Structures are given as structure tokens and as C-alpha cells.
mmCIF file of C-alpha atoms in Angstrom:
data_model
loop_
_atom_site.group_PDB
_atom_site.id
_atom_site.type_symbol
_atom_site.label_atom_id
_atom_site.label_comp_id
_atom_site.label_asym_id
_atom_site.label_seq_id
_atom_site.Cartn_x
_atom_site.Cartn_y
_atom_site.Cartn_z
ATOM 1 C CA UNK A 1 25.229 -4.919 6.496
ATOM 2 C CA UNK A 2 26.100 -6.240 9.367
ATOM 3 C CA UNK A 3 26.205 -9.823 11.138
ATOM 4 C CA UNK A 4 22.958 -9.740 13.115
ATOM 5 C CA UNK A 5 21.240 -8.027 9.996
ATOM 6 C CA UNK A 6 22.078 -10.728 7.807
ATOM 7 C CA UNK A 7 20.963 -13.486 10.124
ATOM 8 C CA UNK A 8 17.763 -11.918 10.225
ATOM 9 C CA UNK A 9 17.337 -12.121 6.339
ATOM 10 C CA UNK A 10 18.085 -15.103 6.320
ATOM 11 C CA UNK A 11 15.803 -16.152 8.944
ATOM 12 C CA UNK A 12 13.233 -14.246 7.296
ATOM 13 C CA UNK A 13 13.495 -16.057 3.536
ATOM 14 C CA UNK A 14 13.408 -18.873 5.805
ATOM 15 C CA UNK A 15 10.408 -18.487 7.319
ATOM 16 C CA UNK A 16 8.672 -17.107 4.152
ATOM 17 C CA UNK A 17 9.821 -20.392 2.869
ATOM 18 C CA UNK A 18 8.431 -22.561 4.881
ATOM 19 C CA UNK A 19 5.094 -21.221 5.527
ATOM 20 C CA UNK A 20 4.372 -20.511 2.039
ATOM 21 C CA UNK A 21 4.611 -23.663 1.147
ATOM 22 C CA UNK A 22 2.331 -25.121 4.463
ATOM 23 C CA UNK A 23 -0.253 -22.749 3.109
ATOM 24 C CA UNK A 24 0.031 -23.754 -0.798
ATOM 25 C CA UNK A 25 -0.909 -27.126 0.267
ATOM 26 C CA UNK A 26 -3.410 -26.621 3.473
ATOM 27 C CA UNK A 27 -5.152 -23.620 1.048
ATOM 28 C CA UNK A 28 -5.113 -25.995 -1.951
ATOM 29 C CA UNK A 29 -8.656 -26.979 -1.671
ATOM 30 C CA UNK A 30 -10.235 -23.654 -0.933
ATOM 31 C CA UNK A 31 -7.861 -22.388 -3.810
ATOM 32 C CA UNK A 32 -9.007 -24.485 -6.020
ATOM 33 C CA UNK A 33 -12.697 -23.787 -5.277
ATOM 34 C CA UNK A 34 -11.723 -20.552 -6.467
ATOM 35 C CA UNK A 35 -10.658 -21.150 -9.332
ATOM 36 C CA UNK A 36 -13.517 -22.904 -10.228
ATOM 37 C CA UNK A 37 -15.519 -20.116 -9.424
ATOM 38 C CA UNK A 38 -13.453 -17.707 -11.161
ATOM 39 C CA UNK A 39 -14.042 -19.478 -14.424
ATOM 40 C CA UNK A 40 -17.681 -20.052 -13.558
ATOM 41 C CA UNK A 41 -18.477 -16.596 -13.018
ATOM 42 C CA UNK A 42 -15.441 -14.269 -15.181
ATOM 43 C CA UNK A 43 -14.351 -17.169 -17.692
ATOM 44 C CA UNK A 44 -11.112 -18.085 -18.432
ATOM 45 C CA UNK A 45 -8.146 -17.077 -18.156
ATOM 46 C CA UNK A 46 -8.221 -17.818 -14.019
ATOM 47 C CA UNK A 47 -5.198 -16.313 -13.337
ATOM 48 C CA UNK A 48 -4.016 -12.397 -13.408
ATOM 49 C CA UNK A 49 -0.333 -12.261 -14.669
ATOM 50 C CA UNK A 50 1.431 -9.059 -14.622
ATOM 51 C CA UNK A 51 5.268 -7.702 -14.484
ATOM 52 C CA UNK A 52 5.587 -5.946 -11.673
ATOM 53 C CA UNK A 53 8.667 -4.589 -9.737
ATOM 54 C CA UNK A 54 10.776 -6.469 -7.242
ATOM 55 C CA UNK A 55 13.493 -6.072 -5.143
ATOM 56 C CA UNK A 56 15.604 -3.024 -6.825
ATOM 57 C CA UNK A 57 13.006 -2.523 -9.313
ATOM 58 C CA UNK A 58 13.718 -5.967 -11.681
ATOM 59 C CA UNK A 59 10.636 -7.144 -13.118
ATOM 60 C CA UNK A 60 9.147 -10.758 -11.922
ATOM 61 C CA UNK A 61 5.697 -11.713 -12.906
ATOM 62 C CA UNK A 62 2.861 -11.333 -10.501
ATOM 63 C CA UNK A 63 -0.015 -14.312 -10.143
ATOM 64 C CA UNK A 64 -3.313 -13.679 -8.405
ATOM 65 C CA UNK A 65 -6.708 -14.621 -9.206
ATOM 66 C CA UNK A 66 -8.598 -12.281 -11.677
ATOM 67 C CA UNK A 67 -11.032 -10.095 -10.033
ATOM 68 C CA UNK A 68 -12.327 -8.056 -13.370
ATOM 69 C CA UNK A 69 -14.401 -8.943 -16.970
ATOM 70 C CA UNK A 70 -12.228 -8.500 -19.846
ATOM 71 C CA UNK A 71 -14.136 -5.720 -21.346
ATOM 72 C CA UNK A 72 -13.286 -2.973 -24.132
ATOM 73 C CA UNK A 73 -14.574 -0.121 -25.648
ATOM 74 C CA UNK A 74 -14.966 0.181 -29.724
ATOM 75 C CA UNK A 75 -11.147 1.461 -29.828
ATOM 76 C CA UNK A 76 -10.094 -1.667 -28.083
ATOM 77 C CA UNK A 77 -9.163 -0.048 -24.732
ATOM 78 C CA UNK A 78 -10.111 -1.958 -21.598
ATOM 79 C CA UNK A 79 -12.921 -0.080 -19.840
ATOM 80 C CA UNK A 80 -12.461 1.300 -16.712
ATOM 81 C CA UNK A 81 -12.253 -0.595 -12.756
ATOM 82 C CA UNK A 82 -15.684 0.179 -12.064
ATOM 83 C CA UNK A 83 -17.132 -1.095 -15.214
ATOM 84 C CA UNK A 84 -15.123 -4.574 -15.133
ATOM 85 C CA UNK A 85 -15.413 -5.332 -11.707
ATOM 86 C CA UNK A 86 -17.956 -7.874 -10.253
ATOM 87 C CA UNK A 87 -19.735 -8.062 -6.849
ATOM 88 C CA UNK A 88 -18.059 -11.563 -7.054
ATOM 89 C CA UNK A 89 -14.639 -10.198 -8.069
ATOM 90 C CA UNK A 90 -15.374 -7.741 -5.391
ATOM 91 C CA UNK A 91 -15.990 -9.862 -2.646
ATOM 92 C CA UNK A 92 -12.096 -11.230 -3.629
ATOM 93 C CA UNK A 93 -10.811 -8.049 -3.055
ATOM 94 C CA UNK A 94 -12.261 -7.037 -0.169
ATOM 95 C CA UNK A 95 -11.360 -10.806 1.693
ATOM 96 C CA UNK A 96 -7.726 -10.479 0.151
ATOM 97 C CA UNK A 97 -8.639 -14.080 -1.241
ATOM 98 C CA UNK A 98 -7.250 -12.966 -4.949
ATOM 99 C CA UNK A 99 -3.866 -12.833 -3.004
ATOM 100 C CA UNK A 100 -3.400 -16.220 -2.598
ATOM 101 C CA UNK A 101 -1.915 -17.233 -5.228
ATOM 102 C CA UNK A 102 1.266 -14.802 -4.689
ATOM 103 C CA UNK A 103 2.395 -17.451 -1.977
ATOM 104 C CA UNK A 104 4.151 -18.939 -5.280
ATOM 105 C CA UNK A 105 6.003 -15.745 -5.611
ATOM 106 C CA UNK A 106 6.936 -16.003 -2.276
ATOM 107 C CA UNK A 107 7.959 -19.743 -2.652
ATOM 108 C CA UNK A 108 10.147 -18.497 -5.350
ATOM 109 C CA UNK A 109 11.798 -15.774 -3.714
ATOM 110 C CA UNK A 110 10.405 -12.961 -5.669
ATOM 111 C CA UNK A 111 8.095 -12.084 -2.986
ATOM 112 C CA UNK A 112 8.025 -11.809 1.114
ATOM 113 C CA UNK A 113 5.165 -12.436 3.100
ATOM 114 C CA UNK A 114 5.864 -8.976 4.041
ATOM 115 C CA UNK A 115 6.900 -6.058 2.252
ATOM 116 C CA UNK A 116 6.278 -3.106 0.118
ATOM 117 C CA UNK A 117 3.180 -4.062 -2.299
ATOM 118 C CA UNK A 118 4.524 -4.520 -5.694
ATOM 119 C CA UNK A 119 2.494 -1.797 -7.798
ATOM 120 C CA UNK A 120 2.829 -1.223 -11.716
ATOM 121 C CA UNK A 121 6.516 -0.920 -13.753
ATOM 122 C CA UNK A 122 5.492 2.122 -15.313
ATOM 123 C CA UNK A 123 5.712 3.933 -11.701
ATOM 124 C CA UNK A 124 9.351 3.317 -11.537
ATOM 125 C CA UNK A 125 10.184 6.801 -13.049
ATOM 126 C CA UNK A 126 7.438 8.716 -11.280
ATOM 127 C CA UNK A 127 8.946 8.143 -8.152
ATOM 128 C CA UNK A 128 10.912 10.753 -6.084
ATOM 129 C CA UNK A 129 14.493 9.492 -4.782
ATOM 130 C CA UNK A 130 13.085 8.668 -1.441
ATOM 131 C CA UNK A 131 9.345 6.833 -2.354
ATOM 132 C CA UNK A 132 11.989 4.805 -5.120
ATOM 133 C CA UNK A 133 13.969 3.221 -1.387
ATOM 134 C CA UNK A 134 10.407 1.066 -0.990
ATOM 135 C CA UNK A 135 12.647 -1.152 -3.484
ATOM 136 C CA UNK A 136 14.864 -2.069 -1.323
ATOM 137 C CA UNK A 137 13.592 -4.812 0.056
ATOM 138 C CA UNK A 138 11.174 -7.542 -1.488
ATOM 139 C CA UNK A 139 7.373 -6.482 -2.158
ATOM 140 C CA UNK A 140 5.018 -8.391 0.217
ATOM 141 C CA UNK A 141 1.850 -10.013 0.104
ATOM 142 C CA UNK A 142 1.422 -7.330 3.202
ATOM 143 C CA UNK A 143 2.973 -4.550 4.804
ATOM 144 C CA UNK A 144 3.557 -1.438 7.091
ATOM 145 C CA UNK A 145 1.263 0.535 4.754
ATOM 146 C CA UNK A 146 -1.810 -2.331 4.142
ATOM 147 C CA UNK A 147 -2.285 -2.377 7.912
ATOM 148 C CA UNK A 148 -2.298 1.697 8.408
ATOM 149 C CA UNK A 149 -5.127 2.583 5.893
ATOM 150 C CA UNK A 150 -4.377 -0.035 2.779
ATOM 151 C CA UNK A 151 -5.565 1.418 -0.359
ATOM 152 C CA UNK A 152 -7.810 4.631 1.197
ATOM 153 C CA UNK A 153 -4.439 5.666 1.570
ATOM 154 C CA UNK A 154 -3.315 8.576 -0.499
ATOM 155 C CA UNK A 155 0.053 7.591 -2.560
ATOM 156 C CA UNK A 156 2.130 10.040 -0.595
ATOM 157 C CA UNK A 157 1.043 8.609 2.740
ATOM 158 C CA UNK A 158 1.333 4.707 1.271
ATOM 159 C CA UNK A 159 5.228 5.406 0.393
ATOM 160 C CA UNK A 160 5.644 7.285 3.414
ATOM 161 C CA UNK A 161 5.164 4.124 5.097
ATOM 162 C CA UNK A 162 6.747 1.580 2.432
ATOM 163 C CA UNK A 163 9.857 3.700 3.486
ATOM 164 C CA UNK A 164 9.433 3.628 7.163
ATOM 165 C CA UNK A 165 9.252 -0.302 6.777
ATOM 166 C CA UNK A 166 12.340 0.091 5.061
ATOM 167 C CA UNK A 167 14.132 1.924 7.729
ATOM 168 C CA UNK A 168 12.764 -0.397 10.260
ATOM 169 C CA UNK A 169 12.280 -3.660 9.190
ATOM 170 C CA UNK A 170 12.627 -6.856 11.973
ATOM 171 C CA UNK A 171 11.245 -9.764 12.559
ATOM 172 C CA UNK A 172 9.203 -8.648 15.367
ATOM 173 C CA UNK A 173 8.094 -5.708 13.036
ATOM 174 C CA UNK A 174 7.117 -8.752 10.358
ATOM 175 C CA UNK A 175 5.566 -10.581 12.996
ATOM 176 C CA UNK A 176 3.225 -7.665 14.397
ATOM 177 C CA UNK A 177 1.997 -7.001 10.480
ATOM 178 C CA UNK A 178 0.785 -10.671 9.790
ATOM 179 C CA UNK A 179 -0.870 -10.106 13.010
ATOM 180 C CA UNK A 180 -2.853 -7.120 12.552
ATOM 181 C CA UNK A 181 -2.938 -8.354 8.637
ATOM 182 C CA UNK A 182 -5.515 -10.945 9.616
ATOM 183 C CA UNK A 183 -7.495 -8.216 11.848
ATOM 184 C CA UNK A 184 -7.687 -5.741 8.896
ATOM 185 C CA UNK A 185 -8.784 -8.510 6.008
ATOM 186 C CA UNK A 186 -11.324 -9.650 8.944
ATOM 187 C CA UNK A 187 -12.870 -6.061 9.053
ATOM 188 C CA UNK A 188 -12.043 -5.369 5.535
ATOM 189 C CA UNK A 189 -10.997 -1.974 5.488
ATOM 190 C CA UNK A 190 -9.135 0.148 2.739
ATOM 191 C CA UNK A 191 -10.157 -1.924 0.282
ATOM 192 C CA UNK A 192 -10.647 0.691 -2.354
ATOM 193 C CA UNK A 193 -9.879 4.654 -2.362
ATOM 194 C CA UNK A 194 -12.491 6.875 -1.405
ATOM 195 C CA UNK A 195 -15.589 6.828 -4.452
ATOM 196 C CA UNK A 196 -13.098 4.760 -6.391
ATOM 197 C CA UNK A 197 -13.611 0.844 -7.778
ATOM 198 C CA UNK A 198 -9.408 0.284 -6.837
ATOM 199 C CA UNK A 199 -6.677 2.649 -6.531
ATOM 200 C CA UNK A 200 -6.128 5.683 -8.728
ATOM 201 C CA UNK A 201 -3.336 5.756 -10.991
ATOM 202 C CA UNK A 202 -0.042 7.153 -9.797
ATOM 203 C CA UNK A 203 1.183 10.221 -11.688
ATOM 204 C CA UNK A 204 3.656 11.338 -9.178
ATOM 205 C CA UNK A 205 4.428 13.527 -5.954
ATOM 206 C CA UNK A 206 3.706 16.916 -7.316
ATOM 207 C CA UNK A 207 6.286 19.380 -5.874
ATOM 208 C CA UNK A 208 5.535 22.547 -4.298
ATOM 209 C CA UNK A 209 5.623 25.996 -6.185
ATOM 210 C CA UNK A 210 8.212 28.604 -3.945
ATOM 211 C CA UNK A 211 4.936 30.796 -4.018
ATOM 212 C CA UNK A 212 3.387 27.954 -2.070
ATOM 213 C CA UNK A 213 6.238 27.113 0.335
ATOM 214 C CA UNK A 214 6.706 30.481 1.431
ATOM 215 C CA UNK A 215 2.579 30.746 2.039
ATOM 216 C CA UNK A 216 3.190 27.253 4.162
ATOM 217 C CA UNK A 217 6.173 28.844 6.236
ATOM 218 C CA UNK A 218 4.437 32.290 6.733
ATOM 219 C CA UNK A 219 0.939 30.277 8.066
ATOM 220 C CA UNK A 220 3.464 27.925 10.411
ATOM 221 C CA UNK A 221 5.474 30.725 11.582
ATOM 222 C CA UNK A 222 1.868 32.426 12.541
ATOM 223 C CA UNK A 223 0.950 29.460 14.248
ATOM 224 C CA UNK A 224 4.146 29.462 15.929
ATOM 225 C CA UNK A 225 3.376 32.707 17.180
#
């Protein structure tokens, strides 16, 4: 890595510093409302905790306000999304206001502002080679792929564009995503796949059968013609 690279890291975990911890305490109040509301209307616990993967894949534990019920069927298995999830755990979701409380886990360095989205551990295997390099910098609170589609994304696109972050990460790329972050969350688009509560569960890329790939290359070499 070299000299001008580093400087920019470090000038990033600076800034993701500092203005985490201006928004913990000018977002105190209106996090706190939430909270209260969150127990009001879902019931304790107030918080969602889950390990997720960080920067090369190690685990950290993820904090953001609990959106769903805590419901089960008779075999003790949650139900699914659509079941648990509340028009006011929806409204959360769709604001981006069940994010806040990540800023602590980018106070603590386990987090940027902007990065990758940290998804489940159990993806870690599914991954190909190149969707696994989205690990190779710090999962954000945002990112490349949240402001090109967010979840209506299909997985393939998503870490198509965790990668190209990767590949092309600056400040100035940092600083246009925060902007056009706060456009998206305004508008609130792709907050949920298409006739889905949330995001379907990865299972991973499916590669192409040689029968396929050699119909693909014999319709794009009539095309070509």
C-alpha cells in the first residue's frame, strides 16, 4: 500500500471518528425516542444484536434497533419476515432510522460510515473468490451498492458493486455516497426485494452449466453477426 493510500485511511477512520461521535450525541434525543417506542410498540429487548462479518471476515457484533416481533411457530422456529414485521418496524426500515445505532460500531472501529453492508456469517462460504474481496475493507452503515438499487438489488448485482467500491474506494468516492445516501433514505427506495418483507436469503452464485455457456456464446456471436 502505498504512502498516499495510507494517508487516506487514516484520514478516513478519522473522519468516521469524529462524526460518529457528533451524531451519537446530537441524535441522542431522537434515539432515545426510539427506543422508547421500540419497547412501547415490540417490547423489550430494544436492541438487535447479531455477529456479523467485518473487515476480513472476523466476527464483531452488530447493534441496531429491532424492527420485528419475536414470534415462533409450535417447533420453536421464528416465523418468517413478513409475519414479524410491523408497519411501525417498517416505517424504521424504510427511513434507515434502525441504523442508528451502528454509529457505535463505527465509534469502535468495527464499522465505516461507508462500506460494504455487513450481511450474515453463514454467507462467508457461499461466496465466490471475487464477491468474498467485499471483505476487504470495513462494512458501512452505507455504500456503493445501497445508493445503486439497495436491497431490490439481486445478490449478484449487490457484490458486483461491494467489489467495485473495493477497487475504487476514495474519499471523494465516500463523500459522493453520504451524499446521495441522504437522497435515497429521503425517497426511500430499495427498501425491500421485489414481493419480499427484507432480502432473500443468500444461497450462492449458481454457476453456469457448459450446455448453457455455449447457448450464451452461440446467441452473442449471432448478435455479433
Amino acid at each position: 500500500m502505498d504512502k498516499r493510500k495510507r494517508l487516506q485511511l487514516f484520514v478516513k477512520r478519522a473522519l468516521d471518528i469524529s462524526a460518529s461521535a457528533l451524531l451519537l450525541i446530537l441524535l441522542s434525543p431522537l434515539m432515545g425516542l426510539i427506543a422508547l417506542l421500540v419497547w412501547l410498540y415490540l417490547g423489550p429487548p430494544i436492541f438487535f444484536r447479531q455477529e456479523r462479518p467485518g473487515l476480513g471476515g472476523k466476527p464483531f457484533t452488530l447493534i441496531k434497533f429491532r424492527t420485528m416481533l419475536e414470534r415462533y411457530d409450535q417447533e420453536g422456529n421464528l416465523l418468517p419476515d413478513a409475519e414479524r414485521l410491523t408497519p411501525f418496524g417498517q416505517f424504521l426500515r424504510s427511513t434507515s432510522l434502525d441504523e442508528l445505532p451502528e454509529l457505535w460500531n463505527v465509534l469502535k472501529g468495527e464499522m465505516s460510515l461507508v462500506g460494504p453492508r455487513p450481511l450474515l456469517m453463514r454467507y462467508l462460504p457461499r461466496y465466490t473468490p471475487e464477491q468474498a474481496r467485499r471483505h476487504l475493507v470495513k462494512p458501512g452503515i452505507t455504500g456503493w451498492a445501497q445508493i445503486h438499487g439497495r436491497n431490490a438489488l439481486t445478490w449478484e448485482e449487490r457484490f458486483r458493486l461491494d467489489v467495485y467500491y473495493v477497487d475504487h474506494w476514495s474519499l471523494w468516492l465516500d463523500i459522493k455516497i453520504l451524499w446521495r445516501t441522504l437522497w435515497i433514505v429521503l425517497r426511500r427506495e430499495g427498501i425491500n426485494q421485489p414481493g419480499e418483507a427484507t432480502m432473500q436469503e443468500f444461497m450462492g452464485t449458481q454457476k453456469a452449466s457448459p450446455d448453457s455457456l455455449s447457448m450464451e456464446e452461440t446467441s452473442n456471436s449471432q448478435k455479433e453477426r
